PDB file of C-alpha atoms in Angstrom:
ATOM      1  CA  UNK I 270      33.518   4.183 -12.568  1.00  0.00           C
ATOM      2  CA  UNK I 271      33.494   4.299  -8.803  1.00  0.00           C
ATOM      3  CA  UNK I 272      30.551   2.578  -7.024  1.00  0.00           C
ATOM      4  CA  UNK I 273      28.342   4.645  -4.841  1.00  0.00           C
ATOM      5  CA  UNK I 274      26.559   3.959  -1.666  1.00  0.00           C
ATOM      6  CA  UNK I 275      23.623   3.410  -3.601  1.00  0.00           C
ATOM      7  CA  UNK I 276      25.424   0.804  -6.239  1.00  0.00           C
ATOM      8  CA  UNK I 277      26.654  -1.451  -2.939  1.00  0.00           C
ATOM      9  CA  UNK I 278      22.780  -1.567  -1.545  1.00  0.00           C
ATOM     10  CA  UNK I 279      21.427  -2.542  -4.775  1.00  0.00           C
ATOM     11  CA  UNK I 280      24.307  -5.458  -5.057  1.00  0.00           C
ATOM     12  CA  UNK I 281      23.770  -6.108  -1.874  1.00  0.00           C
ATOM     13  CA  UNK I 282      20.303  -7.025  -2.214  1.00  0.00           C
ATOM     14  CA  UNK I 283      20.381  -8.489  -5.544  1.00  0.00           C
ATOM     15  CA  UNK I 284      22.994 -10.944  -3.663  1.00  0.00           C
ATOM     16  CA  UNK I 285      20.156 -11.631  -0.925  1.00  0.00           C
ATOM     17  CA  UNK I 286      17.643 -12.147  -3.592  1.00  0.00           C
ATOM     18  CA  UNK I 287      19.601 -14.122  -5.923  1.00  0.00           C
ATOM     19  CA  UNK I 288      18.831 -17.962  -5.635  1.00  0.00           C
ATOM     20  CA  UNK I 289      15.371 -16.857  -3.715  1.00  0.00           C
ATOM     21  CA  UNK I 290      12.298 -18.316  -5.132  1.00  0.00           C
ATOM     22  CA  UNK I 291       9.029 -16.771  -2.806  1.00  0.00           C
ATOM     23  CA  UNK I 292       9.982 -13.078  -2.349  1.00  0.00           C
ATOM     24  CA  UNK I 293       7.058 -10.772  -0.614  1.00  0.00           C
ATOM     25  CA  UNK I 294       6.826  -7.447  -1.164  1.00  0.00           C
ATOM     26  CA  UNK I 295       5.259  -5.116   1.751  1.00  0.00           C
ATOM     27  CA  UNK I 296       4.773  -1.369   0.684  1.00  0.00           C
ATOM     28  CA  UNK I 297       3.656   1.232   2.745  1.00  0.00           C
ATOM     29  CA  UNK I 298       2.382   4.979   2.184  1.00  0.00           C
ATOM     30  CA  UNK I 299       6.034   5.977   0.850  1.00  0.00           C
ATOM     31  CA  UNK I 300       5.677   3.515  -2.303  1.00  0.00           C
ATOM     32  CA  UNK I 301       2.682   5.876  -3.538  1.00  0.00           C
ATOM     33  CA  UNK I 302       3.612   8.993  -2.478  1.00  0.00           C
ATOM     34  CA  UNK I 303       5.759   9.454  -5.177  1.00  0.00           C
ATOM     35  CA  UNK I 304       3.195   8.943  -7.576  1.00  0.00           C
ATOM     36  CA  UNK I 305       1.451  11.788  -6.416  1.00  0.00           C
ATOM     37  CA  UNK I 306      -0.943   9.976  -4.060  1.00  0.00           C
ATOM     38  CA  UNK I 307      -0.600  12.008  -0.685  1.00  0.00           C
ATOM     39  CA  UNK I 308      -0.742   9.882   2.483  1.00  0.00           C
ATOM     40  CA  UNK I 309      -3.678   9.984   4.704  1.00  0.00           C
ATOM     41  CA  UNK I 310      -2.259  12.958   6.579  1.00  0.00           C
ATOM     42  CA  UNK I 311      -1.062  14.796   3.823  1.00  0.00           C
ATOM     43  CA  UNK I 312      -4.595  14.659   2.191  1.00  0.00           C
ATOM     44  CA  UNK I 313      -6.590  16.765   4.819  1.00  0.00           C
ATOM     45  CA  UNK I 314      -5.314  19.636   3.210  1.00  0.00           C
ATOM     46  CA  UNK I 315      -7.448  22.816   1.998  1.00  0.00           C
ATOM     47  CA  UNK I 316     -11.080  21.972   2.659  1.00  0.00           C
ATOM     48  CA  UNK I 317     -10.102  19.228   4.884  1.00  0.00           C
ATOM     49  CA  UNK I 318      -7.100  20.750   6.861  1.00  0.00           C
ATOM     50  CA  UNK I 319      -9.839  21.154  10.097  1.00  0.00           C
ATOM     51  CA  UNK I 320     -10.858  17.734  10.634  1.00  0.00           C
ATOM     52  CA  UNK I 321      -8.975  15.292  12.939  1.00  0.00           C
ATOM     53  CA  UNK I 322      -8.511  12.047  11.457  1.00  0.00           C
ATOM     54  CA  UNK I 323     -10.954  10.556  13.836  1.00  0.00           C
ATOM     55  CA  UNK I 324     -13.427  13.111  12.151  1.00  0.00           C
ATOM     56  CA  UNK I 325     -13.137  11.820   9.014  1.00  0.00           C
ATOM     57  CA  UNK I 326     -12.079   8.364   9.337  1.00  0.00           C
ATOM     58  CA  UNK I 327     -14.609   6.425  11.480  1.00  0.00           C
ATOM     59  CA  UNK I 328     -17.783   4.380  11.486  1.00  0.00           C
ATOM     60  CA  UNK I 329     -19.273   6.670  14.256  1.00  0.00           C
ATOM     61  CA  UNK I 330     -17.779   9.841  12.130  1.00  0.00           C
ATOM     62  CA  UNK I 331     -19.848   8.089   8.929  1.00  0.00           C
ATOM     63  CA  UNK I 332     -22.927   7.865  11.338  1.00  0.00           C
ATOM     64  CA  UNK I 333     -22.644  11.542  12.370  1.00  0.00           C
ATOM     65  CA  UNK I 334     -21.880  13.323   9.446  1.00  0.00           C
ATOM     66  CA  UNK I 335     -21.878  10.718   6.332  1.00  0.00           C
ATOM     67  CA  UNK I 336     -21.658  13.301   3.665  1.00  0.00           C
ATOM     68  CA  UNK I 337     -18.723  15.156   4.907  1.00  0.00           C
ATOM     69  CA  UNK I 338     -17.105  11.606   5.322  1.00  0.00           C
ATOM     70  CA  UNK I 339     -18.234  10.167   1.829  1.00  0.00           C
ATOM     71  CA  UNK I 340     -17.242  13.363   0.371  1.00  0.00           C
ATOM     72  CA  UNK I 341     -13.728  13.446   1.559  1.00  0.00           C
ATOM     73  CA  UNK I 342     -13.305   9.490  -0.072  1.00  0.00           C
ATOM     74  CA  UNK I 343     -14.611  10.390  -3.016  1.00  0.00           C
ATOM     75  CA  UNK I 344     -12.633  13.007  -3.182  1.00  0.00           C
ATOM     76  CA  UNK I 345      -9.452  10.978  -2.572  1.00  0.00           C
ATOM     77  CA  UNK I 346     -10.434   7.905  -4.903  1.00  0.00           C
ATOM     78  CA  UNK I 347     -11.081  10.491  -7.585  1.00  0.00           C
ATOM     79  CA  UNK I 348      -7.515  12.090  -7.344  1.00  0.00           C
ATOM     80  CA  UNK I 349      -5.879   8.449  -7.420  1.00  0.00           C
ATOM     81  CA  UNK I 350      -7.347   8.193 -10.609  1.00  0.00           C
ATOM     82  CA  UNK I 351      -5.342  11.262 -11.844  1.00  0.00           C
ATOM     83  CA  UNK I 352      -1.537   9.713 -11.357  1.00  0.00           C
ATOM     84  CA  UNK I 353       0.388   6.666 -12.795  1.00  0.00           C
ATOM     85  CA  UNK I 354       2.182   4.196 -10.841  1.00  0.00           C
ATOM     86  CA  UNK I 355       6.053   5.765 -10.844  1.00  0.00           C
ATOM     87  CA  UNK I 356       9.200   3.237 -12.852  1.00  0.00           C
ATOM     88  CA  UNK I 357       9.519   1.205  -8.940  1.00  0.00           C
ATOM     89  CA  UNK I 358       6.498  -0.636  -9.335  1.00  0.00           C
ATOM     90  CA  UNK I 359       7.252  -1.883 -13.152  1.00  0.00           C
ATOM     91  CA  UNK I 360      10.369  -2.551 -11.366  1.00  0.00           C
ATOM     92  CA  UNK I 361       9.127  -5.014  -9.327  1.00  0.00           C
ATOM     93  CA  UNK I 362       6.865  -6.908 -12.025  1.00  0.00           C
ATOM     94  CA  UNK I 363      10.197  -6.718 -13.665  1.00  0.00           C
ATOM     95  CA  UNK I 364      12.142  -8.675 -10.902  1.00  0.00           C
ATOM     96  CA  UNK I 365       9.036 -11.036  -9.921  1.00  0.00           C
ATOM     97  CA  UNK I 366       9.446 -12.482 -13.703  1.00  0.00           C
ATOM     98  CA  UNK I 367      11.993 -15.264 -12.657  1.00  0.00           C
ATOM     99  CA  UNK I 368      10.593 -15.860  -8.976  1.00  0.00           C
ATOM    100  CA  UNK I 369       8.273 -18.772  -8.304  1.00  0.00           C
ATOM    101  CA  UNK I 370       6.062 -16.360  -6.791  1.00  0.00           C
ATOM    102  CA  UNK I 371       6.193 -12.861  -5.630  1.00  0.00           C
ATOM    103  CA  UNK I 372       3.302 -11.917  -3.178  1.00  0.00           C
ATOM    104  CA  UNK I 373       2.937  -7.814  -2.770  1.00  0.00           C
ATOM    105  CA  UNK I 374       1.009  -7.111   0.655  1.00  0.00           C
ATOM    106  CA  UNK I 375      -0.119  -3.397   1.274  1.00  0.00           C
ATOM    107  CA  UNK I 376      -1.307  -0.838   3.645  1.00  0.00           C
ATOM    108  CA  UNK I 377      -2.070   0.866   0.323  1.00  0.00           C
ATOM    109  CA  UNK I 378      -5.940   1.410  -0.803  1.00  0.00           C
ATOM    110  CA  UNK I 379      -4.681   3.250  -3.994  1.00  0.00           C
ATOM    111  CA  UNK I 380      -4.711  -0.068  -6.527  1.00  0.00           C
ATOM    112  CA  UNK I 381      -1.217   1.625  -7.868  1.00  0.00           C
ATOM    113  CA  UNK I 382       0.082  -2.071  -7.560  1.00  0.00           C
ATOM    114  CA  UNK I 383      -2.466  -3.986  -9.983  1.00  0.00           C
ATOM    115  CA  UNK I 384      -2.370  -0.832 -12.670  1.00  0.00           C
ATOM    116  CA  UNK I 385       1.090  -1.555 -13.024  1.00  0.00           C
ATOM    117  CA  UNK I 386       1.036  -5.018 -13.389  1.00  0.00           C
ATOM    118  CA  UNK I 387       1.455  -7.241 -10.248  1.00  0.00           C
ATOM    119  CA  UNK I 388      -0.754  -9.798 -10.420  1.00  0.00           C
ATOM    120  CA  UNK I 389      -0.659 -11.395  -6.737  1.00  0.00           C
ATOM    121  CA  UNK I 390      -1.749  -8.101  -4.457  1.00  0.00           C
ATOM    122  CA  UNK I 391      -2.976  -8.318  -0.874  1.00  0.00           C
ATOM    123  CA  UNK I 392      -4.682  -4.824   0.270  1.00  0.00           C
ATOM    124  CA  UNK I 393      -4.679  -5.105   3.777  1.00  0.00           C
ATOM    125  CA  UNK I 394      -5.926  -2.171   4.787  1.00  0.00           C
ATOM    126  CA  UNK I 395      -9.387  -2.235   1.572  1.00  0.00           C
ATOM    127  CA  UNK I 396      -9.336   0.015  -1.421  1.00  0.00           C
ATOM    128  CA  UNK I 397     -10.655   3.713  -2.385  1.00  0.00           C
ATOM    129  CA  UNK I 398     -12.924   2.272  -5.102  1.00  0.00           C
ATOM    130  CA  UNK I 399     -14.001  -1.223  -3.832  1.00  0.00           C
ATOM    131  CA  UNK I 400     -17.149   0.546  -2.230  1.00  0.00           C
ATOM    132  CA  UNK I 401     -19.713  -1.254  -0.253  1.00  0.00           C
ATOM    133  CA  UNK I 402     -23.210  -0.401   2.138  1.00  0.00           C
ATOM    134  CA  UNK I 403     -22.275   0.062   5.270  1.00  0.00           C
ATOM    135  CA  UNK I 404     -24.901  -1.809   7.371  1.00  0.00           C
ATOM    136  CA  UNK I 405     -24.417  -4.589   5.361  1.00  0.00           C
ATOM    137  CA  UNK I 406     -21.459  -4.882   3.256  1.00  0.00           C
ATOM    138  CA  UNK I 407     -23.125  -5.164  -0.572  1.00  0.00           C
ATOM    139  CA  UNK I 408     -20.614  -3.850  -3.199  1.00  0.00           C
ATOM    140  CA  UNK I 409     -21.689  -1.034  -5.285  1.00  0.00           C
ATOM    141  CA  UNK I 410     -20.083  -0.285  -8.823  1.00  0.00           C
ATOM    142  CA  UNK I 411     -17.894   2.804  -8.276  1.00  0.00           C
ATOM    143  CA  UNK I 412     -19.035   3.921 -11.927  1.00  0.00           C
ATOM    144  CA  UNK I 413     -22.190   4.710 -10.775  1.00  0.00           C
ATOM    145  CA  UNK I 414     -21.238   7.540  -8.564  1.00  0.00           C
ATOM    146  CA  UNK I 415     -19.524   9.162 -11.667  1.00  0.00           C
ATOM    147  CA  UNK I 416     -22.656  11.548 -11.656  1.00  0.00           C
ATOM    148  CA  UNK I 417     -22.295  13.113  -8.312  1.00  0.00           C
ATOM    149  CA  UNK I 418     -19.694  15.633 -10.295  1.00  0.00           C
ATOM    150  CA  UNK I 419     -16.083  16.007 -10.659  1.00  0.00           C
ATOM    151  CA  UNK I 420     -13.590  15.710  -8.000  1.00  0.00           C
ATOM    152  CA  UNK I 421     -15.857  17.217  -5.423  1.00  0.00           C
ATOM    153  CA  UNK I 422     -14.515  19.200  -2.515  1.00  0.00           C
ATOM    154  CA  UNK I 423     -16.887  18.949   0.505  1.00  0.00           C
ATOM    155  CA  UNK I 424     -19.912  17.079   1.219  1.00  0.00           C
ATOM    156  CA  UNK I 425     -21.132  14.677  -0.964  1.00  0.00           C
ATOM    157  CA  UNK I 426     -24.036  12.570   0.396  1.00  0.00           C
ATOM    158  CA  UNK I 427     -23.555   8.545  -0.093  1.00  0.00           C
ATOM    159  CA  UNK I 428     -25.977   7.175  -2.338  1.00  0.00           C
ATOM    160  CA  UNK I 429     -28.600   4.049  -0.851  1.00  0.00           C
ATOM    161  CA  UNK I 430     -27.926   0.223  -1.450  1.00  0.00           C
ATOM    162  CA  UNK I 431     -29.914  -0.565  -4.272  1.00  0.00           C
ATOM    163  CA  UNK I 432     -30.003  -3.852  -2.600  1.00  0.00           C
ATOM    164  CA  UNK I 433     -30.823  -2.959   1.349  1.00  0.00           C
ATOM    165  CA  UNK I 434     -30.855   1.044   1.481  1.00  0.00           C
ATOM    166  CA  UNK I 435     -27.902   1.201   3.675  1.00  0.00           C
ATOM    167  CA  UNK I 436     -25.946   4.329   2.589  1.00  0.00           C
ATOM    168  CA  UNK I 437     -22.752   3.524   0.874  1.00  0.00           C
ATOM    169  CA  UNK I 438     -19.192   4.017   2.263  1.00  0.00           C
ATOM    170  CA  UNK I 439     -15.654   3.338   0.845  1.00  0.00           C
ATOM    171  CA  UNK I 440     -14.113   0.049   0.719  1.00  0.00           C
ATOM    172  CA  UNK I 441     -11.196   1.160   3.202  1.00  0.00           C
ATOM    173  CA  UNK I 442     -10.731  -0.020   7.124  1.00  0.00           C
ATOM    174  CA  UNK I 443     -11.057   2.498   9.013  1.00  0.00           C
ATOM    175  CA  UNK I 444      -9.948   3.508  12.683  1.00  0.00           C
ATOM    176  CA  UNK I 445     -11.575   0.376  15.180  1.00  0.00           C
ATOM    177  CA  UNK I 446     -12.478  -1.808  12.799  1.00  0.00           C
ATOM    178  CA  UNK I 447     -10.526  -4.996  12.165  1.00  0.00           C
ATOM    179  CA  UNK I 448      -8.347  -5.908   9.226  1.00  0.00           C
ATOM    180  CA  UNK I 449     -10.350  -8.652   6.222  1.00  0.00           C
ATOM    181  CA  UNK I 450      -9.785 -11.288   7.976  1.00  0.00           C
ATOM    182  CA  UNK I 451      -8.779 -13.623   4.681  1.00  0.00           C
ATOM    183  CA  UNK I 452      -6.522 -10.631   3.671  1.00  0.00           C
ATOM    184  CA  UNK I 453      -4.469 -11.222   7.154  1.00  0.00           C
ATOM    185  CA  UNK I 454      -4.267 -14.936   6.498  1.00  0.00           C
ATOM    186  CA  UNK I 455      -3.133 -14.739   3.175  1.00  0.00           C
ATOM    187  CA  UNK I 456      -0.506 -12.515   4.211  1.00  0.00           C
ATOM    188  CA  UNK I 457       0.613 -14.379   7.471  1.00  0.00           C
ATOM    189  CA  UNK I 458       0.846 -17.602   5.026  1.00  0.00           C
ATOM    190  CA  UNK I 459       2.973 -15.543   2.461  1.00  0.00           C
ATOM    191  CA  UNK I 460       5.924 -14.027   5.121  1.00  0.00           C
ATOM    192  CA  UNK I 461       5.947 -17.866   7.120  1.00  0.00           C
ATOM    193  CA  UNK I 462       6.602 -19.555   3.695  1.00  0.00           C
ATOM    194  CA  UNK I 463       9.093 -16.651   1.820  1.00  0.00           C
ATOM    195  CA  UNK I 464      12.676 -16.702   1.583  1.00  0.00           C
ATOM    196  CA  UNK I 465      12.746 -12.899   1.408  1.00  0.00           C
ATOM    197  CA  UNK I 466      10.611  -9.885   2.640  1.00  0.00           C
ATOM    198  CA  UNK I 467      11.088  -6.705   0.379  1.00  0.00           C
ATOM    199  CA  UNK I 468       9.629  -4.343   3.102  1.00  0.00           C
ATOM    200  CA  UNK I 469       9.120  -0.573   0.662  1.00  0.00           C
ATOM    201  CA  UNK I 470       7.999   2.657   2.273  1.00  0.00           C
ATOM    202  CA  UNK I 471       6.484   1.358   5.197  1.00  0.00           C
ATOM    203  CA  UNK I 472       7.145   3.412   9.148  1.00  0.00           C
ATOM    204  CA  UNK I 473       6.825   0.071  10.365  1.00  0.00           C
ATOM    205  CA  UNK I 474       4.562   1.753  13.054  1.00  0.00           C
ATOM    206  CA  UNK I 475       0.934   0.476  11.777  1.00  0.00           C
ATOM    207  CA  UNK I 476      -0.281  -2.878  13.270  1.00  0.00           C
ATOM    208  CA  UNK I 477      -1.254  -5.609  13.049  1.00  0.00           C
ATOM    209  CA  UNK I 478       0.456  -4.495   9.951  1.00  0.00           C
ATOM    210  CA  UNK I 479       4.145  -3.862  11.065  1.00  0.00           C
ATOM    211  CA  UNK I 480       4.239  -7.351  12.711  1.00  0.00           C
ATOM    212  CA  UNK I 481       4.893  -8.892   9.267  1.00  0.00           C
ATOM    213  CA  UNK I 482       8.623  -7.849   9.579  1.00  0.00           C
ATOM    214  CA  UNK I 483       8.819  -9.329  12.527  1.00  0.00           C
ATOM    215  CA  UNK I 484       7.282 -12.593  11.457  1.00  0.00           C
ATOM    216  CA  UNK I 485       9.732 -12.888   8.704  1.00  0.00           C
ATOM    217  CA  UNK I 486      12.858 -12.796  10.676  1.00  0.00           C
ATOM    218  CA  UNK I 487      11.538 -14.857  13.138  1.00  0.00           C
ATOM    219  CA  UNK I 488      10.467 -17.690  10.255  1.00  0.00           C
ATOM    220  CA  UNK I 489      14.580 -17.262   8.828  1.00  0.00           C
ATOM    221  CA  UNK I 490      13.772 -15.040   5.788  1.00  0.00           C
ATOM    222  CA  UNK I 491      15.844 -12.452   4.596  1.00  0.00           C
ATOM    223  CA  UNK I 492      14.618  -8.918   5.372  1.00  0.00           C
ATOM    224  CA  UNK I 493      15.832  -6.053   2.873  1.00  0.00           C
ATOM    225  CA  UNK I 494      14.172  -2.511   3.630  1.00  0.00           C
ATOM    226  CA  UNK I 495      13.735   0.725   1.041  1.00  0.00           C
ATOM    227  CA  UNK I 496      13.148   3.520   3.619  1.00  0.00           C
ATOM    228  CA  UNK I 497      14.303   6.921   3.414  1.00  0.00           C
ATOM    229  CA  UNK I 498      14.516   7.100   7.140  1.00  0.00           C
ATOM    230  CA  UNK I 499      15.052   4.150   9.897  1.00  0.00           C
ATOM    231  CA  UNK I 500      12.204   2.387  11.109  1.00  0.00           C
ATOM    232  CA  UNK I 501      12.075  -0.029  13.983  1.00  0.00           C
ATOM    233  CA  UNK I 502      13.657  -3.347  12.310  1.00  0.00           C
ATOM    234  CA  UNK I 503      16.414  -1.462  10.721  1.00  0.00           C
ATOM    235  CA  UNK I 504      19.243  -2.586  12.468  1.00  0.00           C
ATOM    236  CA  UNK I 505      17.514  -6.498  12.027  1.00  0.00           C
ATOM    237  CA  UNK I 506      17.741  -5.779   8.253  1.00  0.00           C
ATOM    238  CA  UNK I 507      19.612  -8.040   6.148  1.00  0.00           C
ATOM    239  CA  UNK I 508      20.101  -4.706   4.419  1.00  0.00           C
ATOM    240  CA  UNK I 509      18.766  -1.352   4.936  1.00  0.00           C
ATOM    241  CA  UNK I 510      18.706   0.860   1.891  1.00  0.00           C
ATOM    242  CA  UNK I 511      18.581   4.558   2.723  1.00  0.00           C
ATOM    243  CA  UNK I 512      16.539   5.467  -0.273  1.00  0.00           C
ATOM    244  CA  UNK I 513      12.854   6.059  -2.330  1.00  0.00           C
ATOM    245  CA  UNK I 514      10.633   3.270  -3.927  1.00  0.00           C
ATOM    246  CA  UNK I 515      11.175   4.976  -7.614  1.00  0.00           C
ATOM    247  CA  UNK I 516      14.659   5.199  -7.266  1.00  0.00           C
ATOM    248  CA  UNK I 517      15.756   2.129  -5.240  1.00  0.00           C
ATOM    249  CA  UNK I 518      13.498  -0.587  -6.813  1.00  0.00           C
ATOM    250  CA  UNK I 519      15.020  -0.241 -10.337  1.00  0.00           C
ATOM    251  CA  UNK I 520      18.313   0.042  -9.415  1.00  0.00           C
ATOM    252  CA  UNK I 521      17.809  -3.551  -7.602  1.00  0.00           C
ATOM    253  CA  UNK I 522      15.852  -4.920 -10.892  1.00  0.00           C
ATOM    254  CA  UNK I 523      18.803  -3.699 -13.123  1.00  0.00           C
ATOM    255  CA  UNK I 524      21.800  -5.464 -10.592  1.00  0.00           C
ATOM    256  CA  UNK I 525      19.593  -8.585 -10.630  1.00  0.00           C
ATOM    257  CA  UNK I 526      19.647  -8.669 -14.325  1.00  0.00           C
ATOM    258  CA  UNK I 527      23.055  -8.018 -14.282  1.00  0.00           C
ATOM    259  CA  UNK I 528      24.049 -10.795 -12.372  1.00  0.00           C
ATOM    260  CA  UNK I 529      21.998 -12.926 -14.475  1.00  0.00           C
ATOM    261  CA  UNK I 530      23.549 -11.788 -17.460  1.00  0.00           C
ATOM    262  CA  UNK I 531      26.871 -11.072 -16.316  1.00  0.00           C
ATOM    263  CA  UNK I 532      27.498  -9.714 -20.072  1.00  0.00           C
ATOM    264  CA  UNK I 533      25.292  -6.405 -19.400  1.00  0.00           C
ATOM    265  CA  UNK I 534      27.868  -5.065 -16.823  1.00  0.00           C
ATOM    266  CA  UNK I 535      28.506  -1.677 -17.878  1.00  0.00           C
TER     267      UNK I 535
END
């Protein structure tokens, strides 16, 4: 059977990986979207097609209009609920299995990663459900708000801290405000100390975020990107894969078992 393209990028990067023992995994909006999640663009559709992401997507847009803001998140968290991570994120519990440890940093706040397994997940930029007060940062159990209806399309107002009062807001960073601090660390410590970066889905456009590439190459890892289009440390990649998260990521788990058991060659 003649190889394709596709065939030589998986081998290619099974080659890289093979012999690696701290791989990190960066995903970007791409390794959801094929799940169904729509990226933060793509979601201000319908009701939401008006707003600017600055309308929607700020502390001073929660201070001026909270329930159109806490409305739209719910809305979002609520529809993340609805889909199941697609076969490339089994794929990479899959290929972790033999690694001394495999690290999976995202710009993600969909939890896709930990519902399919990974256990090791940095979420740089929060999560849809991790829901705190915003004055004063106390979490609030996301099950409580299952009475303010079913996937609700417009405002919804944010119930009080039943610790401080503070209205609640979604456990996401949002535009101006600073990336967790520990959630930085831990992934600065992760790329220094790999001997690969997995980069998935990611423009590579989003920083501090998009430095981690950088970081890696710098430090002597291997860099092997999944993007359907180029991004800005294509031509430094070890390997550049033209393709999606669902389609690429179990084609690489299925040439790294192959080259571990040489007998399931086709």
């Amino acid at each position: 059977m003649r190889a394709t393209h596709a065939d030589a990028d998986a081998a290619r990067a099974a080659n890289l990986l093979t012999g690696a023992r701290r791989l990190v995994v960066f995903t970007g909006a791409g390794m959801s979207q094929e799940s169904g999640v729509p990226t933060f663009r793509d979601a201000q559709t319908g009701l939401w097609a008006s707003f600017n992401p600055e309308e929607l997507a700020t502390p001073e847009a929660f201070r001026r209009h909270p329930a159109r803001v806490f409305g739209w998140y719910l809305w979002r968290a609520r529809l993340v609920r609805t889909v199941e991570p697609h076969a490339g994120y089994a794929a990479l519990v899959h290929l972790s299995a033999d690694l001394e440890s495999c690290v999976v940093v995202t710009q993600n706040v969909d939890g896709l990663h930990q519902r399919a397994g990974s256990s090791d997940v940095i979420e740089l930029h929060g999560r849809l459900d991790a829901f705190r007060c915003f004055d004063r940062g106390h979490p609030f159990d996301a099950s409580r708000l299952a009475t303010l209806g079913s996937l609700p399309e417009g405002d919804v107002d944010p119930p009080p801290c039943p610790t401080c009062g503070s209205p609640i807001r979604p456990g996401v960073v949002w535009f101006g405000e600073m990336l967790p601090a520990d959630a930085v660390a831990r992934a600065n410590d992760a790329v220094t100390q790999c001997d690969a970066l997995l980069v998935v889905g990611t423009s590579g456009l989003v920083y501090p975020a998009a430095e981690l590439p950088w970081l890696a190459l710098d430090r002597g890892a291997k860099l092997i990107e999944v993007n359907p289009t180029p991004t800005p440390f294509s031509s430094r990649a070890h390997v550049s894969w033209r393709a999606t998260a669902a389609t690429a990521l179990p084609a690489l788990a299925q040439a790294l078992e192959q080259r571990a058991n040489p007998q399931l060659q086709p």
